[in-house]
PDB file of C-alpha atoms in Angstrom:
ATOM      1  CA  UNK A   1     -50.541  -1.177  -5.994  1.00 43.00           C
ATOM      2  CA  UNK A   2     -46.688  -1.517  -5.666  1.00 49.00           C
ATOM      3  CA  UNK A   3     -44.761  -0.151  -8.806  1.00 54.00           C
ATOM      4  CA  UNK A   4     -41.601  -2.395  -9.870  1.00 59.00           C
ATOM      5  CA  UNK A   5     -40.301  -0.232 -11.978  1.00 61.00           C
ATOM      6  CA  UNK A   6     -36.962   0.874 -11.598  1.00 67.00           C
ATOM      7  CA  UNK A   7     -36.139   4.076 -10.325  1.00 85.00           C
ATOM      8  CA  UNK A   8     -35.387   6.478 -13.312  1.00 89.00           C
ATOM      9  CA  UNK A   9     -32.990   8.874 -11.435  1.00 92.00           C
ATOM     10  CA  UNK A  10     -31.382   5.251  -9.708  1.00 93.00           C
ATOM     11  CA  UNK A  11     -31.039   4.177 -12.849  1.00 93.00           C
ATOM     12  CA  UNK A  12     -29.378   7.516 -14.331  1.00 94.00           C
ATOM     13  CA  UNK A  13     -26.702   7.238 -11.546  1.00 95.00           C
ATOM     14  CA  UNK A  14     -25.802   3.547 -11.905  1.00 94.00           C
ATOM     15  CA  UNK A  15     -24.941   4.397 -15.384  1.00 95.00           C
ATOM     16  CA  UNK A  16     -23.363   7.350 -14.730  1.00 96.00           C
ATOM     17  CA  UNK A  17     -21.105   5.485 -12.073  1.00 94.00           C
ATOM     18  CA  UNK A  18     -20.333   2.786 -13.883  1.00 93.00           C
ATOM     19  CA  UNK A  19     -18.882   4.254 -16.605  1.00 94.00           C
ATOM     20  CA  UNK A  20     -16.672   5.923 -13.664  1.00 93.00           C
ATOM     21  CA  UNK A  21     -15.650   2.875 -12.472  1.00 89.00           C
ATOM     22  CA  UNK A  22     -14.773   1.285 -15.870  1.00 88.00           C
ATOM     23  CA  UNK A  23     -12.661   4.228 -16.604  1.00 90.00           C
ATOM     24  CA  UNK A  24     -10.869   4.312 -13.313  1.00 86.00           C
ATOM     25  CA  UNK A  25      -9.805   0.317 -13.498  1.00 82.00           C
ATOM     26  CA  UNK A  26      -8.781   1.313 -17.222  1.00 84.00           C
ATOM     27  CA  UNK A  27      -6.466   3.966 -16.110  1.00 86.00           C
ATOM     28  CA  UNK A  28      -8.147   6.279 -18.622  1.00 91.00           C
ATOM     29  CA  UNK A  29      -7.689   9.638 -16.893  1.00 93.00           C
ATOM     30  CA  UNK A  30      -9.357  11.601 -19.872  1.00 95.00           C
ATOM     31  CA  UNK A  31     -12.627   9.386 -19.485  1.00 95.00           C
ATOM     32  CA  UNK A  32     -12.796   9.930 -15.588  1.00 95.00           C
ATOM     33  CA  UNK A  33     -11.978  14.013 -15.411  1.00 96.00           C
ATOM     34  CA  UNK A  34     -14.852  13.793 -18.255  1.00 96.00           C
ATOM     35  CA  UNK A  35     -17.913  12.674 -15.979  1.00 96.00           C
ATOM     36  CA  UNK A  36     -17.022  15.502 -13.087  1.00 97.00           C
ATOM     37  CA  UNK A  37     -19.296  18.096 -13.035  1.00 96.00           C
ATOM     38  CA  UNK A  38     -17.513  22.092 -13.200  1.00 95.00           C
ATOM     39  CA  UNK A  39     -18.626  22.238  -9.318  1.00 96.00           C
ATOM     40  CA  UNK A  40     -17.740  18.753  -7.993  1.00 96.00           C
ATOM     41  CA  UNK A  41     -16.057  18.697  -4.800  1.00 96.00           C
ATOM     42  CA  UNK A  42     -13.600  15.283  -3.303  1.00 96.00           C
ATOM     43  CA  UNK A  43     -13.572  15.083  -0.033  1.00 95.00           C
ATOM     44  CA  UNK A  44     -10.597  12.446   0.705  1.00 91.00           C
ATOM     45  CA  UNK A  45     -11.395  12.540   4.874  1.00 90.00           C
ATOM     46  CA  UNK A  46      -8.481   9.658   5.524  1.00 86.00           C
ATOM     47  CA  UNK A  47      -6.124  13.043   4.332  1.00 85.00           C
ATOM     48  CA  UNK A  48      -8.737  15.834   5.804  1.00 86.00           C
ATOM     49  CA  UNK A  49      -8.363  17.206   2.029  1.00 88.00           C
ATOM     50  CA  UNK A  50     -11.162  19.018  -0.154  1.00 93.00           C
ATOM     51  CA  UNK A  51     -10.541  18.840  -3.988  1.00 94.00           C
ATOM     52  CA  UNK A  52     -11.824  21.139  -7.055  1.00 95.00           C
ATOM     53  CA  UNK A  53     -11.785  19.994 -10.366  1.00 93.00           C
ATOM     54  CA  UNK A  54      -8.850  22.409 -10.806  1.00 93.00           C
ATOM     55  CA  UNK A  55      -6.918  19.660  -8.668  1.00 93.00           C
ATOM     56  CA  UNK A  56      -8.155  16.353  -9.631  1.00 94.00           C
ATOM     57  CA  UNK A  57      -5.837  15.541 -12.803  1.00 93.00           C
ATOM     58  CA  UNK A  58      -2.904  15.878  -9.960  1.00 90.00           C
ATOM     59  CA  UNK A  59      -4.623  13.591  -7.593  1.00 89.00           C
ATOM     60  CA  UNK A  60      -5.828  10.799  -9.887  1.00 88.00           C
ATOM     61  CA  UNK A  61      -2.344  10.519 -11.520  1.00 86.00           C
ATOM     62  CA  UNK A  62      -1.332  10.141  -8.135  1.00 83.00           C
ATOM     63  CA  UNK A  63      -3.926   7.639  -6.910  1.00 83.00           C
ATOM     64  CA  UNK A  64      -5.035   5.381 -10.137  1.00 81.00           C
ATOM     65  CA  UNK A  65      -3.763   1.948 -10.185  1.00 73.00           C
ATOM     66  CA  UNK A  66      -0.134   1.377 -11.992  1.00 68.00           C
ATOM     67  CA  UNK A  67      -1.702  -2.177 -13.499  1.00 62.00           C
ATOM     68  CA  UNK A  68      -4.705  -4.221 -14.406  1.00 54.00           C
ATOM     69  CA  UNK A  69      -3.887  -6.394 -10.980  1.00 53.00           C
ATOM     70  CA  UNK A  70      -3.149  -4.036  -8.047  1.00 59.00           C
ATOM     71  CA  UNK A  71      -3.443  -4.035  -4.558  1.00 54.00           C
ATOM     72  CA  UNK A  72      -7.190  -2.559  -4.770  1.00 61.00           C
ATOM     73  CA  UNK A  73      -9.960  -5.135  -4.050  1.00 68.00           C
ATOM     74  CA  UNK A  74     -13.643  -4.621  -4.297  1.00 66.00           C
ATOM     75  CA  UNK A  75     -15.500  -6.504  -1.555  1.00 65.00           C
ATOM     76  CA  UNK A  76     -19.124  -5.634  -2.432  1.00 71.00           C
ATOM     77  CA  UNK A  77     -21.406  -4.520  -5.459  1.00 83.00           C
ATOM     78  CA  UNK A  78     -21.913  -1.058  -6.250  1.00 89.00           C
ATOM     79  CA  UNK A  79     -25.173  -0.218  -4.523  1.00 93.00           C
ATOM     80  CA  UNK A  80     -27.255   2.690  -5.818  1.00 94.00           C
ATOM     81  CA  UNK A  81     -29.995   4.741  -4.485  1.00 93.00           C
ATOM     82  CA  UNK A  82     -31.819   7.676  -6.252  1.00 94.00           C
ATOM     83  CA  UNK A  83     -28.678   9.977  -6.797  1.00 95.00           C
ATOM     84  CA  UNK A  84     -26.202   8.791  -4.858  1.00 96.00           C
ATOM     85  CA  UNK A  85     -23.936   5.156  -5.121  1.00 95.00           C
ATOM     86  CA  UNK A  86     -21.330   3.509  -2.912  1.00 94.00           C
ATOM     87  CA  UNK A  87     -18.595   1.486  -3.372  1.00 91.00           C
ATOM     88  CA  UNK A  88     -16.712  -0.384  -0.956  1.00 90.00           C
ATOM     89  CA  UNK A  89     -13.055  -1.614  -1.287  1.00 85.00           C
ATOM     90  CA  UNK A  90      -9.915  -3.113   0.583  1.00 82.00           C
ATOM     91  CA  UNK A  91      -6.539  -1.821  -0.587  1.00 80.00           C
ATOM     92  CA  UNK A  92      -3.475  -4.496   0.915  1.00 74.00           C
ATOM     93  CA  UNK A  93      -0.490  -3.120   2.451  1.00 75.00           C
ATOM     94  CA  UNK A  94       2.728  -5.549   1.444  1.00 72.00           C
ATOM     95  CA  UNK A  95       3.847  -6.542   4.333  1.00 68.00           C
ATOM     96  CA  UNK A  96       1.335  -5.070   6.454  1.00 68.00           C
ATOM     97  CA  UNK A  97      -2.725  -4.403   7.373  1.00 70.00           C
ATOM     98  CA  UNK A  98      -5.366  -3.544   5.161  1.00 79.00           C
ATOM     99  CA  UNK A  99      -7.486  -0.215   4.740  1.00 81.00           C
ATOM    100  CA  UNK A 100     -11.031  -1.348   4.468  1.00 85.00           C
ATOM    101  CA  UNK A 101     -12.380   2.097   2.312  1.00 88.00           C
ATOM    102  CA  UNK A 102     -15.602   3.289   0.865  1.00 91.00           C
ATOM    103  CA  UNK A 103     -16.930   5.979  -1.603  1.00 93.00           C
ATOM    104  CA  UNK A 104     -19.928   8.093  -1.640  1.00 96.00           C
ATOM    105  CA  UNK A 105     -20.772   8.958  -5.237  1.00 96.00           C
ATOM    106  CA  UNK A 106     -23.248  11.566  -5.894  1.00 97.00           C
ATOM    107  CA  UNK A 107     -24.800  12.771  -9.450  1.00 96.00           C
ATOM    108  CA  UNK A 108     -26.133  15.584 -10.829  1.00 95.00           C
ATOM    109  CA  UNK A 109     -27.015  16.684 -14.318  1.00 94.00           C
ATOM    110  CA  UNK A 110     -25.326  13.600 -15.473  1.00 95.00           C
ATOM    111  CA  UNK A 111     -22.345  14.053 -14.061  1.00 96.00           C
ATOM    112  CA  UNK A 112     -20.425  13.346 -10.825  1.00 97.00           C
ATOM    113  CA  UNK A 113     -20.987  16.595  -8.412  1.00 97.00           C
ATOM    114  CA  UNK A 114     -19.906  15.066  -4.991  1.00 97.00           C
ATOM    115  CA  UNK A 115     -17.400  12.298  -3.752  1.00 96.00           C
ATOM    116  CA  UNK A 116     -16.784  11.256   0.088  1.00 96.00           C
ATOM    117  CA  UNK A 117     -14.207   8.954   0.671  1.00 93.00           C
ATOM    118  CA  UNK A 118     -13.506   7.411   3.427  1.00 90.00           C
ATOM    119  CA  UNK A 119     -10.541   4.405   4.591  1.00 86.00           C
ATOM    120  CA  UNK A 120      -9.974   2.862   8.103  1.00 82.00           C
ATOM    121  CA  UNK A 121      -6.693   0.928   8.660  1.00 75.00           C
ATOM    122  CA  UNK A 122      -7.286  -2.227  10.237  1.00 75.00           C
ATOM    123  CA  UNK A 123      -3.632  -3.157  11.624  1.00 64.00           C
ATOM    124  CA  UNK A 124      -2.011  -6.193  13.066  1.00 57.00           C
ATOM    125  CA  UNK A 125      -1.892  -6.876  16.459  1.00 53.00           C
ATOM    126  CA  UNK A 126       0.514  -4.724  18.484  1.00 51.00           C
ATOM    127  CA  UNK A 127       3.412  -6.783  19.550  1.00 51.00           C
ATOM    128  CA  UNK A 128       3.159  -6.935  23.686  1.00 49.00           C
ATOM    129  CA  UNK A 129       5.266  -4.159  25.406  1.00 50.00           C
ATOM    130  CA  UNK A 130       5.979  -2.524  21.839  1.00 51.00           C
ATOM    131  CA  UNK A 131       5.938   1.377  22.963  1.00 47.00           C
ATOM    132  CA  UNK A 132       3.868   3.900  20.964  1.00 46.00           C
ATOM    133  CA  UNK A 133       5.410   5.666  17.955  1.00 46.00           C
ATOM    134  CA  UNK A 134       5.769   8.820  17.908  1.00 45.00           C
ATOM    135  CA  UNK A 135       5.455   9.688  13.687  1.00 45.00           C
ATOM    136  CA  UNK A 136       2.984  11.715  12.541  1.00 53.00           C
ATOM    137  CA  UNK A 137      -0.254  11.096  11.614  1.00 60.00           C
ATOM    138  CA  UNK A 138      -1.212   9.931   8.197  1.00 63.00           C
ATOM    139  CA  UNK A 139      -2.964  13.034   6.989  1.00 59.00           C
ATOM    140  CA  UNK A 140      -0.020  15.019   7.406  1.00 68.00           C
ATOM    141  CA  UNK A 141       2.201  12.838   5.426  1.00 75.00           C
ATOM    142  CA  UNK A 142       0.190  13.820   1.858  1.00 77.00           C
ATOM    143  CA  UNK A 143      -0.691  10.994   1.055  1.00 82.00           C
ATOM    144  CA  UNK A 144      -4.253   9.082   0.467  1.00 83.00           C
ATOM    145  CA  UNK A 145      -4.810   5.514   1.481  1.00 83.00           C
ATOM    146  CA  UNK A 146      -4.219   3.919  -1.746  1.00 83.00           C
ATOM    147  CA  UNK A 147      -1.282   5.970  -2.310  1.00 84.00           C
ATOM    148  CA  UNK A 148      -0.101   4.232   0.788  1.00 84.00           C
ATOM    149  CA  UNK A 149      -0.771   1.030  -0.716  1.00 83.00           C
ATOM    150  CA  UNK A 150       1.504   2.300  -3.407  1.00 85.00           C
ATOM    151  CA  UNK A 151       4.077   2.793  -1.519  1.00 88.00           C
ATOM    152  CA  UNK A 152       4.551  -0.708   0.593  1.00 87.00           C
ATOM    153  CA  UNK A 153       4.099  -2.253  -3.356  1.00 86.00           C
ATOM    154  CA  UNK A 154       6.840   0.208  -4.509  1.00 90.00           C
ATOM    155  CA  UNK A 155       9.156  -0.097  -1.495  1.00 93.00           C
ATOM    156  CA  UNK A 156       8.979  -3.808  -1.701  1.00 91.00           C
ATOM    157  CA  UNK A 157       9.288  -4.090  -5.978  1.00 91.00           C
ATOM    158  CA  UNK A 158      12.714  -1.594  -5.115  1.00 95.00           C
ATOM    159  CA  UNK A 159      13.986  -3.965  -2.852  1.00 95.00           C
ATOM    160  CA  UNK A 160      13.297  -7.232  -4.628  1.00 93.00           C
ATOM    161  CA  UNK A 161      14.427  -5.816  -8.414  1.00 95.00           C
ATOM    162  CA  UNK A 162      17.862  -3.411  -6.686  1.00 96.00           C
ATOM    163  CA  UNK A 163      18.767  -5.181  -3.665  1.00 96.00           C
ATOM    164  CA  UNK A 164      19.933  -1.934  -2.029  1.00 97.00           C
ATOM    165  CA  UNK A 165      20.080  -4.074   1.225  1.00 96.00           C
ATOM    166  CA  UNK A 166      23.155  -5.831  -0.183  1.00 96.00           C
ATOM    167  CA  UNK A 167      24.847  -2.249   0.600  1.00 96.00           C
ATOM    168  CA  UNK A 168      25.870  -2.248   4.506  1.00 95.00           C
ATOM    169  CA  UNK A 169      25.950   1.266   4.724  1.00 94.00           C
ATOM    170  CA  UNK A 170      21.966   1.486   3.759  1.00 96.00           C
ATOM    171  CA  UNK A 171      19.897   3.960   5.181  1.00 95.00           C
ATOM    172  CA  UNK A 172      17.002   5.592   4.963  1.00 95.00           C
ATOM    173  CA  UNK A 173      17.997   8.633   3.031  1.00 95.00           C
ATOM    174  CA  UNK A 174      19.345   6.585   0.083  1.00 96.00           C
ATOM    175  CA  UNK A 175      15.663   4.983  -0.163  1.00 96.00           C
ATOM    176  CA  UNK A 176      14.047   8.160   0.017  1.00 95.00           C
ATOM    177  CA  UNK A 177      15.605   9.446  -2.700  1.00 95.00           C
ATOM    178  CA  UNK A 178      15.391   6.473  -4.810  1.00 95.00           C
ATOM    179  CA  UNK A 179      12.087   5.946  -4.344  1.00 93.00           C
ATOM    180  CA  UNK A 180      10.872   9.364  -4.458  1.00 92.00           C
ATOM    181  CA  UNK A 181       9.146   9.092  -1.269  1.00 92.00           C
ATOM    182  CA  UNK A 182       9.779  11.450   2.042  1.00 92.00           C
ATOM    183  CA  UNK A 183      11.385   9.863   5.313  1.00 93.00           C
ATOM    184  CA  UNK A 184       8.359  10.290   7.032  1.00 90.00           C
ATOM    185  CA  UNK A 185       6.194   8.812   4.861  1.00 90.00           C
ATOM    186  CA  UNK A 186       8.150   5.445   4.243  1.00 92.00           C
ATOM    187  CA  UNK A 187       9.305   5.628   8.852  1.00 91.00           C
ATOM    188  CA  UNK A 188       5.178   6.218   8.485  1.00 87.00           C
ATOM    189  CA  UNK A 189       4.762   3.078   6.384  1.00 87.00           C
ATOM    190  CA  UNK A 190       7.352   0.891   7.972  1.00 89.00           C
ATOM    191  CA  UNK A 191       6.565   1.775  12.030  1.00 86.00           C
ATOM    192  CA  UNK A 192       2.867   2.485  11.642  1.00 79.00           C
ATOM    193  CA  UNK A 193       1.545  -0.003   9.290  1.00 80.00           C
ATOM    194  CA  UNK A 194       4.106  -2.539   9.217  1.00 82.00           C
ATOM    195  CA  UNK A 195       5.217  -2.503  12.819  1.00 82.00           C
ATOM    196  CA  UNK A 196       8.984  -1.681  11.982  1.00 87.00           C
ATOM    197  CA  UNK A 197      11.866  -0.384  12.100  1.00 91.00           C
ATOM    198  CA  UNK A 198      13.774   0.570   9.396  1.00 94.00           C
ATOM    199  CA  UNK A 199      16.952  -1.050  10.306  1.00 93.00           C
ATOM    200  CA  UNK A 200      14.771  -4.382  11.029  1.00 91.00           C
ATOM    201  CA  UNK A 201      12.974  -4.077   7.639  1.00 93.00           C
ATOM    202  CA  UNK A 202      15.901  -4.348   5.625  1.00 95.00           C
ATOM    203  CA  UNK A 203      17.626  -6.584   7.884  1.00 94.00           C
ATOM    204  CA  UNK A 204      14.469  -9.378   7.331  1.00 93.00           C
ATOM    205  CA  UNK A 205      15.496  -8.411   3.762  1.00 95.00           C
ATOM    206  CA  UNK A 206      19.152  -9.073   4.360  1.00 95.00           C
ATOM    207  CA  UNK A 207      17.885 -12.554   6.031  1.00 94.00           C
ATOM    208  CA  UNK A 208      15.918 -14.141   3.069  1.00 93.00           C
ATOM    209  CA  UNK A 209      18.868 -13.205   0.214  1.00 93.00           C
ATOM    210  CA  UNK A 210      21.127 -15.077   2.594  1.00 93.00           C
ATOM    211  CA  UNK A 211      18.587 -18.459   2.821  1.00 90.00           C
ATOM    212  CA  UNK A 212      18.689 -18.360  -0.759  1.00 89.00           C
ATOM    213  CA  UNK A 213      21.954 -18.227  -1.029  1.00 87.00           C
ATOM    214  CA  UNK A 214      22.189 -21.279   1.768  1.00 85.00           C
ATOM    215  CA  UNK A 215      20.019 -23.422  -0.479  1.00 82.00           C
ATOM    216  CA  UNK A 216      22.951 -23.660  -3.228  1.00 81.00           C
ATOM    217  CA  UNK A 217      25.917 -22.810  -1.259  1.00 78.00           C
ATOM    218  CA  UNK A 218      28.275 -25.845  -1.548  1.00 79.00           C
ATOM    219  CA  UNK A 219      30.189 -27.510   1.998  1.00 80.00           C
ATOM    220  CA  UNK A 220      31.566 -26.441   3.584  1.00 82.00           C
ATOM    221  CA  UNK A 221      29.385 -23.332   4.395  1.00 81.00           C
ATOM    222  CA  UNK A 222      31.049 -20.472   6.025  1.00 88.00           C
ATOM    223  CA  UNK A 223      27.756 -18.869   7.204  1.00 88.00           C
ATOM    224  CA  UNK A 224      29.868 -15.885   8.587  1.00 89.00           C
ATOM    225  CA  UNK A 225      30.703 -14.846   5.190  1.00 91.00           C
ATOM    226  CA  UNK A 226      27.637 -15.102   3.463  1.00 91.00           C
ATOM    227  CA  UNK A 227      25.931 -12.716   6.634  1.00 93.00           C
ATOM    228  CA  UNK A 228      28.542 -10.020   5.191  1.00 93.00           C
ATOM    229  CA  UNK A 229      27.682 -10.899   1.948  1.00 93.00           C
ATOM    230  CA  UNK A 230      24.332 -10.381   2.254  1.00 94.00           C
ATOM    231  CA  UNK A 231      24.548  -6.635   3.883  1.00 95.00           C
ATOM    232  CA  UNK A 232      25.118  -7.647   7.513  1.00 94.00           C
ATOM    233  CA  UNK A 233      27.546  -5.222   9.158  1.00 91.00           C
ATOM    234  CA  UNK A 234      27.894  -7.051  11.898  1.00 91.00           C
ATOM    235  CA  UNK A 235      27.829 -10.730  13.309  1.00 91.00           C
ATOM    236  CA  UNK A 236      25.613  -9.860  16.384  1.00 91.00           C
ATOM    237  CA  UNK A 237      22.724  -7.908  14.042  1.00 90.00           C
ATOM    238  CA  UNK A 238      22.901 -11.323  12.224  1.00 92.00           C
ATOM    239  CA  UNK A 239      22.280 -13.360  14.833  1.00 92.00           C
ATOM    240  CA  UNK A 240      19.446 -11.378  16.283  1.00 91.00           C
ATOM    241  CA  UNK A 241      17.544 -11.439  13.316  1.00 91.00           C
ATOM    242  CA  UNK A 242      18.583 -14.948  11.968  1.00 92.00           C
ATOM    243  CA  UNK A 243      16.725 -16.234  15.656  1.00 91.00           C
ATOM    244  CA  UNK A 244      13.761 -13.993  15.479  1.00 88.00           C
ATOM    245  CA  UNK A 245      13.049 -15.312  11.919  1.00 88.00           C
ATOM    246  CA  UNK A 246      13.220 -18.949  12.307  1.00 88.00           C
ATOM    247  CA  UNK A 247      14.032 -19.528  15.760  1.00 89.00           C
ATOM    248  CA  UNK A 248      16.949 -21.121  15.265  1.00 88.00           C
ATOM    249  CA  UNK A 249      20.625 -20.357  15.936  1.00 88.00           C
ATOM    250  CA  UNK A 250      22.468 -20.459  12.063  1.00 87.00           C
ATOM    251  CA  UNK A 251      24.385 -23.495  13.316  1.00 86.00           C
ATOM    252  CA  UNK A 252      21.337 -25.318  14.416  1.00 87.00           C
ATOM    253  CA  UNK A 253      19.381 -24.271  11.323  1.00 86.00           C
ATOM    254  CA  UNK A 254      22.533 -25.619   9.167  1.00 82.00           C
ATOM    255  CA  UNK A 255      22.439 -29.053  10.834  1.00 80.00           C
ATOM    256  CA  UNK A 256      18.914 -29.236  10.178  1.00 79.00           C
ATOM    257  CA  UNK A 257      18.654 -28.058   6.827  1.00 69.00           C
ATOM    258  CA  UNK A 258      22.047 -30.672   6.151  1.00 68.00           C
ATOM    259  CA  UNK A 259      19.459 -33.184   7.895  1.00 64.00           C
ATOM    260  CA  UNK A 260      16.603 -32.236   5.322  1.00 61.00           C
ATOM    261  CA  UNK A 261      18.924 -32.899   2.368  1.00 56.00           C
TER     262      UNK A 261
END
């Protein structure tokens, strides 16, 4: 005769784990270091990293999300079996692809003793003739997937709330450091994930603050100025990236828009 009764060590685990999970999307780090057991190992394989317990406070400050609503999206239930669950999750990139990631919980004694992650990038398509890039791969820039998730949300919050683009003399340095972030890992970001440059990234930033500033500029409109206004240091950069955005030159885009009105 079949038995329908739930699986007591299944049921153990779930409870177990979902008390983890609760505590992770509550940002209670106290709660979370709390269910590891003295010998449980993280694996993080997207980094190639092995963790202690000695080294998890570090790692979950670094990796828990900043908010109720961040970029971390479950796409399936928790499924359990015996003493082991997995979870399954998307984390966004601004700007970019998504990592499609997945954890391997195991229990013991009550307690977590074992977690494999693991995260796959799933990228845009390659623009046609776009050459290789040559940065570093992304377990060498210290940093796990949803950390990288962090960082296109916190490059794109510093850039919306300082405007640092509005500077002409921007470069890559002066976000590092404001930031906190290395070169490598925000060329990593921008190149790998977002398929840019730096120069181009804040130059599409450059772009929208200046069609803002076209919707309530009065007539006549002396585009030139407002492309210096906005951080352009120089016309022909402007022009490059006012075409590639809306495929217009900015005289044909002002009769238009005049047109519109």
């Amino acid at each position: 005769m079949h038995d329908d009764r739930p699986d007591p060590q299944t049921a153990a685990t779930r409870e177990v784990v979902m008390r983890y999970h609760f505590s992770w999307k509550a940002r209670d780090i106290e709660a979370v270091l709390a269910l590891y057991h003295s010998e449980v190992q993280y694996n993080d394989f997207f980094q190639n990293r092995s963790m202690g317990r000695d080294a998890l406070r570090e790692y979950l400050l670094a990796t828990m999300p900043s908010g109720p609503e961040d970029f971390l999206e479950h796409n399936d239930r928790i499924r359990v079996d015996g003493d082991t669950a997995f979870i399954q999750y998307a984390i966004s990139v601004a700007g970019g692809g998504t990592f499609r990631a997945s954890e391997a919980i195991t229990v013991r004694d009550g307690l977590i003793w074992r977690i494999n992650e693991y995260a796959l990038l799933v990228q845009p398509p390659a623009q046609p003739g776009k050459p290789a890039s040559q940065r570093p791969a992304a377990s060498r820039l210290g940093l796990s997937a949803r950390q990288l998730g962090m960082l296109a949300r916190d490059i794109e919050e510093y850039f919306q709330r300082s405007q640092p683009y509005l500077d002409p003399g921007l470069d890559l340095h002066q976000v590092a450091s404001a930031t906190g972030y290395t070169r490598n890992q925000i060329s990593y970001l921008l190149n790998q994930m977002l398929g840019q440059s730096f120069y181009q990234y804040v130059n599409q930033a450059r772009l929208q603050h200046l069609l803002g500033l076209l919707e309530t500029a009065p007539p006549p409109v002396r585009i030139d100025e407002l492309a210096f206004s906005a951080g352009f240091n120089s016309l022909s950069a402007f022009y490059r990236s006012f075409r590639q955005h809306t495929g217009l030159s900015p005289k044909a885009y002002l009769k238009q828009a005049t047109a519109d009105r």
